[in-house]
PDB file of C-alpha atoms and ligand atoms in Angstrom:
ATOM      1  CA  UNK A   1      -0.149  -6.234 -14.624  1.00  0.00           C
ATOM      2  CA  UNK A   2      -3.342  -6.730 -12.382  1.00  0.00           C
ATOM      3  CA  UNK A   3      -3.644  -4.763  -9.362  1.00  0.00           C
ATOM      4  CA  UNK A   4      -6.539  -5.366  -6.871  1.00  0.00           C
ATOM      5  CA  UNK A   5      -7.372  -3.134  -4.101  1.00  0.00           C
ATOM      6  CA  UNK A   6      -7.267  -4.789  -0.768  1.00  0.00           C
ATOM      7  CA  UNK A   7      -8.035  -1.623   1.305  1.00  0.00           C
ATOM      8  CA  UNK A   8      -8.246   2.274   0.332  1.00  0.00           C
ATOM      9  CA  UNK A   9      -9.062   3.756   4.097  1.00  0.00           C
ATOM     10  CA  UNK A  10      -7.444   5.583   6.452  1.00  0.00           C
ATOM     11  CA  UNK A  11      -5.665   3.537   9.091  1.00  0.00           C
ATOM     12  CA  UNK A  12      -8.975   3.367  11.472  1.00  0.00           C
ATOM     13  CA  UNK A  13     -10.578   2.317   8.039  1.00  0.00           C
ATOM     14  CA  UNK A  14     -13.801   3.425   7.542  1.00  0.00           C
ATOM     15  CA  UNK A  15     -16.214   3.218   8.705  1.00  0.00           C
ATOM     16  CA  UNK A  16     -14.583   4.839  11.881  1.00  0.00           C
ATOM     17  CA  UNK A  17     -15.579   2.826  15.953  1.00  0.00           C
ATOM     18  CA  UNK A  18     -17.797   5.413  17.129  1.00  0.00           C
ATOM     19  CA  UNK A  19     -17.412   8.217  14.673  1.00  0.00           C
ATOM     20  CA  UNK A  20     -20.504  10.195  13.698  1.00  0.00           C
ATOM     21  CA  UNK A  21     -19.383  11.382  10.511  1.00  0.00           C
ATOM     22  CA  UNK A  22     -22.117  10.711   7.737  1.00  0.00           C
ATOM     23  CA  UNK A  23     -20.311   8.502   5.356  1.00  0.00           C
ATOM     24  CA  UNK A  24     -19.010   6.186   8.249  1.00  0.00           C
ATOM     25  CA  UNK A  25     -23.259   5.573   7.841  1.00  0.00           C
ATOM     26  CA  UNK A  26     -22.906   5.442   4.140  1.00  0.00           C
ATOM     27  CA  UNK A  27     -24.821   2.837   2.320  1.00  0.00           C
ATOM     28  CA  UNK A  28     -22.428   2.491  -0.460  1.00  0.00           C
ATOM     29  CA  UNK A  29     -20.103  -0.545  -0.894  1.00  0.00           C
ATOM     30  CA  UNK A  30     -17.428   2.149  -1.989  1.00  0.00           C
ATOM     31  CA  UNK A  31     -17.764   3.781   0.990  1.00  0.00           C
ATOM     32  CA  UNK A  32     -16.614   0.970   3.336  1.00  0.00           C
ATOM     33  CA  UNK A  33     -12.763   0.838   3.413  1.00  0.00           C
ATOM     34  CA  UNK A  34     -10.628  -1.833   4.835  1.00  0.00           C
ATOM     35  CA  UNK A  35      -6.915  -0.432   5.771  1.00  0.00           C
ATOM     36  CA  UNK A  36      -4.889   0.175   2.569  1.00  0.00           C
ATOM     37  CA  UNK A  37      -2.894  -2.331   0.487  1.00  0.00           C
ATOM     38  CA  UNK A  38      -2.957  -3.818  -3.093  1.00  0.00           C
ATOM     39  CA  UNK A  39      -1.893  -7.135  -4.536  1.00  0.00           C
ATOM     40  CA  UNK A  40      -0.089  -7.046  -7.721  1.00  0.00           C
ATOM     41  CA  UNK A  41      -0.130  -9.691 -10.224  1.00  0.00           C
ATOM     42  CA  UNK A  42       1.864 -10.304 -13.143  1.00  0.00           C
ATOM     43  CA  UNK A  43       3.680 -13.773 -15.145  1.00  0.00           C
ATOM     44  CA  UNK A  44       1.725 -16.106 -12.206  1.00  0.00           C
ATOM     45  CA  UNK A  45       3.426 -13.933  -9.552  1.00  0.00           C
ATOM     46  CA  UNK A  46       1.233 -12.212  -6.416  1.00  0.00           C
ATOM     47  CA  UNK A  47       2.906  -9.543  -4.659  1.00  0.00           C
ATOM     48  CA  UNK A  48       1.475  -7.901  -1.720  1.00  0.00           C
ATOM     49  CA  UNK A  49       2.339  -4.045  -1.223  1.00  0.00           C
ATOM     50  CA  UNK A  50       1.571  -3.625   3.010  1.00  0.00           C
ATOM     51  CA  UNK A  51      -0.306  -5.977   5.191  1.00  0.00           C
ATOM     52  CA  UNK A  52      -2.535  -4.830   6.595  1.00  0.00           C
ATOM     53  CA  UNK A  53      -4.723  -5.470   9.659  1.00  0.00           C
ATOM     54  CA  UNK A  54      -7.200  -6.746   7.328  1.00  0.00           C
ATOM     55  CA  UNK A  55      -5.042  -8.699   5.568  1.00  0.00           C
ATOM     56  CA  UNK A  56      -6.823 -12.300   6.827  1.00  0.00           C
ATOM     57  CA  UNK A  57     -10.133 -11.017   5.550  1.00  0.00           C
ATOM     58  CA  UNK A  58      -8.704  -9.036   2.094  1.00  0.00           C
ATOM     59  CA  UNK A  59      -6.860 -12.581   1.008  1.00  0.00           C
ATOM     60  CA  UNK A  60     -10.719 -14.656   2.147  1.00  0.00           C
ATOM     61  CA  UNK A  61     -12.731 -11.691   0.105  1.00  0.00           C
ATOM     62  CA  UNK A  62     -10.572 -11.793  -2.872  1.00  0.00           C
ATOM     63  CA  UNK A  63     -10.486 -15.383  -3.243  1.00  0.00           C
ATOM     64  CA  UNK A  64      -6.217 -15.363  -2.661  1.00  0.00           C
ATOM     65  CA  UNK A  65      -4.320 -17.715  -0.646  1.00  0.00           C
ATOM     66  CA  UNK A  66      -0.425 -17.419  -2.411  1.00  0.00           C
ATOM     67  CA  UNK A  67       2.360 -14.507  -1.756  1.00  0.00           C
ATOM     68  CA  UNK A  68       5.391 -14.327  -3.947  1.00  0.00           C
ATOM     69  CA  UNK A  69       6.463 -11.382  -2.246  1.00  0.00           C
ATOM     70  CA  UNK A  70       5.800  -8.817   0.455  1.00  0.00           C
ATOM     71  CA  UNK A  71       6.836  -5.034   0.191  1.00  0.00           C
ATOM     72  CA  UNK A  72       6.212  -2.715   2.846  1.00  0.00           C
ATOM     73  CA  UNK A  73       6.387   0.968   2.811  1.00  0.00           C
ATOM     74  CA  UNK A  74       6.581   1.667   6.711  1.00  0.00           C
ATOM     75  CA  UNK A  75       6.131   0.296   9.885  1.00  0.00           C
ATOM     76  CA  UNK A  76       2.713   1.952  11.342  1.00  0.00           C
ATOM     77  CA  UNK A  77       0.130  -0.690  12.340  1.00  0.00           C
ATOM     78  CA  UNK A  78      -2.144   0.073   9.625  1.00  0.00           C
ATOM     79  CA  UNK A  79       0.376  -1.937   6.999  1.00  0.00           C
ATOM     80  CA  UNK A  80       2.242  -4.223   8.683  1.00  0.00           C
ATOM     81  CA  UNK A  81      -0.927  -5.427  11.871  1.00  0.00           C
ATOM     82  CA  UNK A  82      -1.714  -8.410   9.264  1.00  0.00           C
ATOM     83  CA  UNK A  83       1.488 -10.045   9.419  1.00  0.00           C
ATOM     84  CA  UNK A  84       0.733 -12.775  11.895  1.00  0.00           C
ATOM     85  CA  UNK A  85      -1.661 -13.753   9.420  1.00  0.00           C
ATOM     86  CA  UNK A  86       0.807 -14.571   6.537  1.00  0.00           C
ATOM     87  CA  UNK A  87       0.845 -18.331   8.335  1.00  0.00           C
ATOM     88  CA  UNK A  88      -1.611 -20.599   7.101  1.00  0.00           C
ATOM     89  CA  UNK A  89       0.867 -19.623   3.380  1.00  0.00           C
ATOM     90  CA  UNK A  90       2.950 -22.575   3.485  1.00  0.00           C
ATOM     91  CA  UNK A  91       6.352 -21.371   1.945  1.00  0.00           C
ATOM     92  CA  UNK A  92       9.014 -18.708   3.020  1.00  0.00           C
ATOM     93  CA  UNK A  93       7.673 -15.508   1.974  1.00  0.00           C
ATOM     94  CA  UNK A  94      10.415 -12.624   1.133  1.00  0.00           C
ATOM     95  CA  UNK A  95       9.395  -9.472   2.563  1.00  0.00           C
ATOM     96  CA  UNK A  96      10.892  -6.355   1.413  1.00  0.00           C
ATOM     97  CA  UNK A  97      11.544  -3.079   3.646  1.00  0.00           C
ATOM     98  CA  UNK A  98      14.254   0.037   4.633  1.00  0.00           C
ATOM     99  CA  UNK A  99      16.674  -1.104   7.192  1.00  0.00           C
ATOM    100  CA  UNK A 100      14.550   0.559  10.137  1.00  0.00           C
ATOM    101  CA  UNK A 101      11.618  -1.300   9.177  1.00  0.00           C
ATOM    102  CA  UNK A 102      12.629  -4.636   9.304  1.00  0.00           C
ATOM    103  CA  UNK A 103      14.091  -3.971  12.548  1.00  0.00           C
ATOM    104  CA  UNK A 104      11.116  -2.548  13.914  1.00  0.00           C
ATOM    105  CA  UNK A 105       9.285  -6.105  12.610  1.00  0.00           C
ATOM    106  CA  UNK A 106      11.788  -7.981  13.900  1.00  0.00           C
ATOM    107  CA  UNK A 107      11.256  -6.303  17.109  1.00  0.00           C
ATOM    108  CA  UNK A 108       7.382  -6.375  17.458  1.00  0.00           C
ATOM    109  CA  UNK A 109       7.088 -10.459  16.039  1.00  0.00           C
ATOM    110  CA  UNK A 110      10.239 -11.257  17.486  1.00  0.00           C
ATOM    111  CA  UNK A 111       8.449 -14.872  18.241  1.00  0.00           C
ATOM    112  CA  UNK A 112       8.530 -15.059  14.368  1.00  0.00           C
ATOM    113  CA  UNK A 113      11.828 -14.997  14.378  1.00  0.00           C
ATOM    114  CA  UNK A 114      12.930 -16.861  17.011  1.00  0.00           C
ATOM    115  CA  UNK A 115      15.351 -19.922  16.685  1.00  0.00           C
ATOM    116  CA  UNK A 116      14.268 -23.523  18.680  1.00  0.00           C
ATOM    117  CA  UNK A 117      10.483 -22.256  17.665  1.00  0.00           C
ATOM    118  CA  UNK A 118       8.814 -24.831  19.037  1.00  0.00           C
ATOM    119  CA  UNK A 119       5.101 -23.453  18.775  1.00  0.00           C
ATOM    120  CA  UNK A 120       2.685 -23.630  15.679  1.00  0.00           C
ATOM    121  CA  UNK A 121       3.925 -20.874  14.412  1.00  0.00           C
ATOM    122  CA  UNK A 122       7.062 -22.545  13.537  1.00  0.00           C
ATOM    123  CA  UNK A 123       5.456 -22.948   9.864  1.00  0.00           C
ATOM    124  CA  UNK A 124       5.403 -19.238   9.389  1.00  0.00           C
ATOM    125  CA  UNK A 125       8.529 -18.179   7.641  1.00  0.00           C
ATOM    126  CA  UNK A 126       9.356 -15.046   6.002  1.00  0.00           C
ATOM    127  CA  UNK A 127      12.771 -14.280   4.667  1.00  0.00           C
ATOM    128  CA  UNK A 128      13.602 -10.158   5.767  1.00  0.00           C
ATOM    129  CA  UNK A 129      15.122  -8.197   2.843  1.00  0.00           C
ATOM    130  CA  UNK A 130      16.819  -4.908   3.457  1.00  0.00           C
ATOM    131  CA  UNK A 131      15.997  -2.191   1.254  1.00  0.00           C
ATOM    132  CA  UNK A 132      18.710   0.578   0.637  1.00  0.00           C
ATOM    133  CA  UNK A 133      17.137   3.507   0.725  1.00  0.00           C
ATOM    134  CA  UNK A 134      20.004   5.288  -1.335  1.00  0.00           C
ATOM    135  CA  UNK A 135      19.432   2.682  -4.281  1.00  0.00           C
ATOM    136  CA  UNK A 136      17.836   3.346  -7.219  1.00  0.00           C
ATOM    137  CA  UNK A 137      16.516   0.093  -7.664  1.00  0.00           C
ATOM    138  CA  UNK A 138      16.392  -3.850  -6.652  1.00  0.00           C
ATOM    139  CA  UNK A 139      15.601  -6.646  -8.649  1.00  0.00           C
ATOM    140  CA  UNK A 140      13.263  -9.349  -7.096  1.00  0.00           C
ATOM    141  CA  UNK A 141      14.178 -12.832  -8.630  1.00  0.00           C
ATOM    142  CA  UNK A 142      16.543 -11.677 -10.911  1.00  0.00           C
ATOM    143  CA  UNK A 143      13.774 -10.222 -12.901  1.00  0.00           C
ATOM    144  CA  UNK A 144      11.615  -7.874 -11.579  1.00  0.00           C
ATOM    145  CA  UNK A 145      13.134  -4.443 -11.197  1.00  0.00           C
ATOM    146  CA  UNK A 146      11.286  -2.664  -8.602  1.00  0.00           C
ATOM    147  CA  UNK A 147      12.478   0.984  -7.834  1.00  0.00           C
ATOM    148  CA  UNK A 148      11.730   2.322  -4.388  1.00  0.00           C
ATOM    149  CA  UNK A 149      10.568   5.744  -4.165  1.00  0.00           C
ATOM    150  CA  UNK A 150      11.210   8.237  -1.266  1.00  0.00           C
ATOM    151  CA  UNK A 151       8.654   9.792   0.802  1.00  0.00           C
ATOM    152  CA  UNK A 152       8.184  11.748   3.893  1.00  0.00           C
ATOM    153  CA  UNK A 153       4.957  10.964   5.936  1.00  0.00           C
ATOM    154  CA  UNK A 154       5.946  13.832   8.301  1.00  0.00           C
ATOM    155  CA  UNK A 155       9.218  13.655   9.732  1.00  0.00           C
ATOM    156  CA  UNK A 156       9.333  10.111   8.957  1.00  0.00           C
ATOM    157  CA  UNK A 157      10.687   8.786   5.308  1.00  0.00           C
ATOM    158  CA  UNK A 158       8.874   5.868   4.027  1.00  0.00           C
ATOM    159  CA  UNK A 159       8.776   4.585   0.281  1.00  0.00           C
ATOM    160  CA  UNK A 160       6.457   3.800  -2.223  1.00  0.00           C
ATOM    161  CA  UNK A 161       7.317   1.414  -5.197  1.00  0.00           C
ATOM    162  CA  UNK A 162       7.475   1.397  -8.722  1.00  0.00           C
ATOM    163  CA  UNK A 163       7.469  -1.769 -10.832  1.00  0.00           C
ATOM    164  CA  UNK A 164       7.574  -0.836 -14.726  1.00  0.00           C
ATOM    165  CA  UNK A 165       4.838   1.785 -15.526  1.00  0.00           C
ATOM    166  CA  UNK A 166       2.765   1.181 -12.266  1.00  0.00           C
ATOM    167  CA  UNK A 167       3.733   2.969  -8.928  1.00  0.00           C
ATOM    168  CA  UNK A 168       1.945   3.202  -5.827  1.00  0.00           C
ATOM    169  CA  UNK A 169       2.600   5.913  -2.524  1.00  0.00           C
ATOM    170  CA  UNK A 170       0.425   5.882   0.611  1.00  0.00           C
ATOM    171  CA  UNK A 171       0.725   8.352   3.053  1.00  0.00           C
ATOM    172  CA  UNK A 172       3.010  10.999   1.780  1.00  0.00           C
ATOM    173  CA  UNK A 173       2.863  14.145   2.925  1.00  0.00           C
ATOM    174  CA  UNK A 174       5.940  15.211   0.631  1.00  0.00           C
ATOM    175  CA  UNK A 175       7.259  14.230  -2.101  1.00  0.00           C
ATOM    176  CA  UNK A 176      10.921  14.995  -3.105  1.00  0.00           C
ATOM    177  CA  UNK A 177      12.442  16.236  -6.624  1.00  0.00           C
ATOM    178  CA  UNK A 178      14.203  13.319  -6.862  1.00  0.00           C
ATOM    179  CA  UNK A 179      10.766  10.930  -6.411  1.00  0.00           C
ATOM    180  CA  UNK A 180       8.741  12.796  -8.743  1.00  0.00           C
ATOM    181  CA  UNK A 181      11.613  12.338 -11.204  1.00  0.00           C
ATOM    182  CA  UNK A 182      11.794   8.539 -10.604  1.00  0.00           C
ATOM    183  CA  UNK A 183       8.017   8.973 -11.660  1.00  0.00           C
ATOM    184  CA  UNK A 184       8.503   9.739 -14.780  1.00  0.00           C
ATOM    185  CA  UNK A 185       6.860   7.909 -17.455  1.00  0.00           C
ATOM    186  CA  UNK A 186       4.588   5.916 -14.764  1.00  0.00           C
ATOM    187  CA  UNK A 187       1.432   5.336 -16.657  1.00  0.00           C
ATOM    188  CA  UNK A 188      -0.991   3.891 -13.623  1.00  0.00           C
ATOM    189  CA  UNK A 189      -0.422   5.986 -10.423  1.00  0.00           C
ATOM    190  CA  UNK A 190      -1.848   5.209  -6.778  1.00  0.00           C
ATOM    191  CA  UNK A 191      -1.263   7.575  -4.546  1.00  0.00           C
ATOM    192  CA  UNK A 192      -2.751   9.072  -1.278  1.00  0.00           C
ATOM    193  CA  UNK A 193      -4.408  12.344  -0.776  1.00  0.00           C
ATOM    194  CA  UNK A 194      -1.954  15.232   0.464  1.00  0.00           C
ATOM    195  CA  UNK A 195      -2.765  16.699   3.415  1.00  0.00           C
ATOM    196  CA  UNK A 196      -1.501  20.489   4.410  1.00  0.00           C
ATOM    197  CA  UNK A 197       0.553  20.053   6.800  1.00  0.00           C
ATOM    198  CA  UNK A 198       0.814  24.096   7.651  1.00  0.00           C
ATOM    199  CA  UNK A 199      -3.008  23.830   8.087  1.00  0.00           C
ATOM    200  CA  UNK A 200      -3.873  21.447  10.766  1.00  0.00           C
ATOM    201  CA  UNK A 201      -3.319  18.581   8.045  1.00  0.00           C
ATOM    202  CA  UNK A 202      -6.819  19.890   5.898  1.00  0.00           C
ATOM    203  CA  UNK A 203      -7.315  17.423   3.186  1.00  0.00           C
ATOM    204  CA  UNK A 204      -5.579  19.647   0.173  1.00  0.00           C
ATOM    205  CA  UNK A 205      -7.034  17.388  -3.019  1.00  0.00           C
ATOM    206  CA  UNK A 206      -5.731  20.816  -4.574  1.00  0.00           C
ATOM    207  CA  UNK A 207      -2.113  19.945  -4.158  1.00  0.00           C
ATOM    208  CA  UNK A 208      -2.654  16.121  -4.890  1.00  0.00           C
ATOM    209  CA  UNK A 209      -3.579  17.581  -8.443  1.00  0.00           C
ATOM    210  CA  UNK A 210      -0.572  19.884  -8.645  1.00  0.00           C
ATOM    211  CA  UNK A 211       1.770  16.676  -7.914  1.00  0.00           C
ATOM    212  CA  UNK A 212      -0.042  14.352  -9.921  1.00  0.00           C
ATOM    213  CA  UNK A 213       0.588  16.949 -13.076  1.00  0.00           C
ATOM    214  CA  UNK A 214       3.959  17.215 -12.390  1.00  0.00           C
ATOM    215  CA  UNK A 215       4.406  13.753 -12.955  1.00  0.00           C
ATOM    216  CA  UNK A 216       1.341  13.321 -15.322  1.00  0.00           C
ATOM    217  CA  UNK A 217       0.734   9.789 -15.390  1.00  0.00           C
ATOM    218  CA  UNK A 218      -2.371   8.487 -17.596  1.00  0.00           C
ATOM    219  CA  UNK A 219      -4.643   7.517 -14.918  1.00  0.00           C
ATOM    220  CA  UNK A 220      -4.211   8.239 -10.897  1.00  0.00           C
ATOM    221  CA  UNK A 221      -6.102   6.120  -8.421  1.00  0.00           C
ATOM    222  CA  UNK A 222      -6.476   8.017  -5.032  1.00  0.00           C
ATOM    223  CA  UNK A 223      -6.010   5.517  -1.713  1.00  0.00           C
ATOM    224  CA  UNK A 224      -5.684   5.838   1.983  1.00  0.00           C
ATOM    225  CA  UNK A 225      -9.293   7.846   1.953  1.00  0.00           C
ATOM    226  CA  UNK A 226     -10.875   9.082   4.918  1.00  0.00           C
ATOM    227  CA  UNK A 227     -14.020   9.818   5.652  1.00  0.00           C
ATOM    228  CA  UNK A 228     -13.803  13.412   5.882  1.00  0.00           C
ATOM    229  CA  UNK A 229     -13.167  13.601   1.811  1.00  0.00           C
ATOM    230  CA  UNK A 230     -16.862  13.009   1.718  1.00  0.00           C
ATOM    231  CA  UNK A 231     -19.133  10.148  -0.229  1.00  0.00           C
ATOM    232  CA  UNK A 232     -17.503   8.429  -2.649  1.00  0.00           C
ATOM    233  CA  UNK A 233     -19.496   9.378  -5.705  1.00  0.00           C
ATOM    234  CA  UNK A 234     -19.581  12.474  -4.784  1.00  0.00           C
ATOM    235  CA  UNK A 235     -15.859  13.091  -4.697  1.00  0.00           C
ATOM    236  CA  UNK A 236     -15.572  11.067  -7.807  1.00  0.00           C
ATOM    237  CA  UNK A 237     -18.160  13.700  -9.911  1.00  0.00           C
ATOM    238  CA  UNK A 238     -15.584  16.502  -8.902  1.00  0.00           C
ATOM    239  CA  UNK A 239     -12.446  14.949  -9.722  1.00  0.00           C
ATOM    240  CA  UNK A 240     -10.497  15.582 -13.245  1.00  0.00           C
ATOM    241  CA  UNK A 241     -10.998  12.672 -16.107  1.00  0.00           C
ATOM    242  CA  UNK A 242      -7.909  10.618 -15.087  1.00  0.00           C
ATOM    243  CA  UNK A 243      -8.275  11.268 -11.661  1.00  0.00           C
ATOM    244  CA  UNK A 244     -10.503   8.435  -9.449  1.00  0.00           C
ATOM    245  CA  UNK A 245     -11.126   7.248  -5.906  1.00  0.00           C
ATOM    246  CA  UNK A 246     -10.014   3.915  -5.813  1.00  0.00           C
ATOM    247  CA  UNK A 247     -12.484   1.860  -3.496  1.00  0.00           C
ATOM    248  CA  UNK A 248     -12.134  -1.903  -2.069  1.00  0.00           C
ATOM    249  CA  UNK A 249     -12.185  -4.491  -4.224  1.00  0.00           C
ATOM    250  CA  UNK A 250     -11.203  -2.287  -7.561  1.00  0.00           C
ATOM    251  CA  UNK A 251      -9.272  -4.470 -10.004  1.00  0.00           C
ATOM    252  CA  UNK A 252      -7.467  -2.214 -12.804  1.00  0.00           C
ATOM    253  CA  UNK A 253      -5.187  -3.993 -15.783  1.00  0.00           C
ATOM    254  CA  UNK A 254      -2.171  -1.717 -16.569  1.00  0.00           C
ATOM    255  CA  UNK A 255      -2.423  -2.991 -20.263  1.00  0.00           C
ATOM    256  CA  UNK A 256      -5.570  -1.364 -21.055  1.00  0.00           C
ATOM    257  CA  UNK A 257      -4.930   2.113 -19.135  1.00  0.00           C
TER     258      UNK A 257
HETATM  259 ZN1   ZN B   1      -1.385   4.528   6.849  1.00  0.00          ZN
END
């Protein structure tokens, strides 16, 4: 399985409009961060976890121009804004999401979804998928078992996804028992950095370490980055052996991790 990084910032991305912060005036590629999202590839197939406002630009830069599959893991702007931009795809793309979710899309591109579309956008078609957040797991095409994996981003709960020994989670702030149990046996992990929620949401890269040994994958890629974690290589230097920054443009094989 091939997964590309799209995006690893914070929704603003990085750099920030009109922040001052020194690595918003970093001179390292690694340091500029579209909003997050990966593309997963495996048998031929290209699935898309969260589209984001970059989306149009991610698909140019990496040379893509074919979803099999959408899978979205909440409603917040920074990965779902790139929608619109699904159109010049000529086929029905499924998109995947809790109940809330695709009622909150249906809502704000309701002129997607309209019947008697007689606009150009009548070409755009995506087919809306309900995810049960009570089930264990789904099977895309009758083949691909995907298992969606509970989070809370503050009061809200989101999911992440796990598809054989790769998972990815953006913008948890807690993860349950019953998640980190799903976890088990992941080998490639992506997951974003914990923030304390008791202390003014302080970047705790402390905690992110506790979870990611609880679950102990081989390798963790951290996403969702914002400036404030500091330069990219220097984060990297302090970071345990199978723990990394992810940055745009990453590619990692499962296979060989
Ligand atoms: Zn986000």
């Amino acid at each position: 399985m091939k997964i590309t990084f799209l995006g690893t910032g914070i929704s603003p991305g990085v750099p920030i409009i009109g922040s001052d912060h020194p690595v918003c005036f970093s001179k390292d590629k690694k340091d500029k961060r579209l909003r997050s999202s990966i593309l997963i590839e495996k048998n031929n197939k290209k699935f898309l976890i969260d589209c984001s406002p970059d989306f149009r630009y991610q698909m140019l830069r990496n040379k893509s121009n074919i979803l099999d599959a959408i899978f979205i893991t909440h409603e917040h702007y920074d990965h779902i804004g790139g929608l619109e931009d699904i159109r010049p795809i000529k086929r029905t793309i499924p998109l995947y999401g809790l109940r809330r979710v695709i009622n909150n899309l249906k809502k704000r591109f309701f002129y997607i979804f309209l019947k008697n579309n007689y606009s150009h956008l009548n070409t755009f078609k995506i087919s809306l998928h309900e995810i049960d957040e009570t089930c264990d797991s789904f099977l895309f095409e009758k083949k691909y078992k995907i298992f969606p994996l509970l989070v809370w981003h503050g009061s809200l709960s989101i999911i992440g996804f796990r598809i054989e020994n790769f998972a990815y989670i953006t913008d948890a702030s807690k993860i349950p028992n019953s998640t980190i149990y799903k976890l088990k046996g992941v080998k490639v992990l992506v997951l974003n950095i914990l923030r304390n929620q008791l202390k003014k949401y302080i970047i705790a890269i402390s905690d992110t370490i506790n979870i990611i040994n609880k679950i102990s994958p081989n390798k963790t890629f951290l996403t969702h980055i914002s400036p404030m974690l500091g330069f990219h290589d220097d984060v990297e230097k302090k970071l345990p052996n199978n723990i990394h920054l992810a940055y745009d443009e990453l590619v990692i094989n499962t296979k060989y991790i």
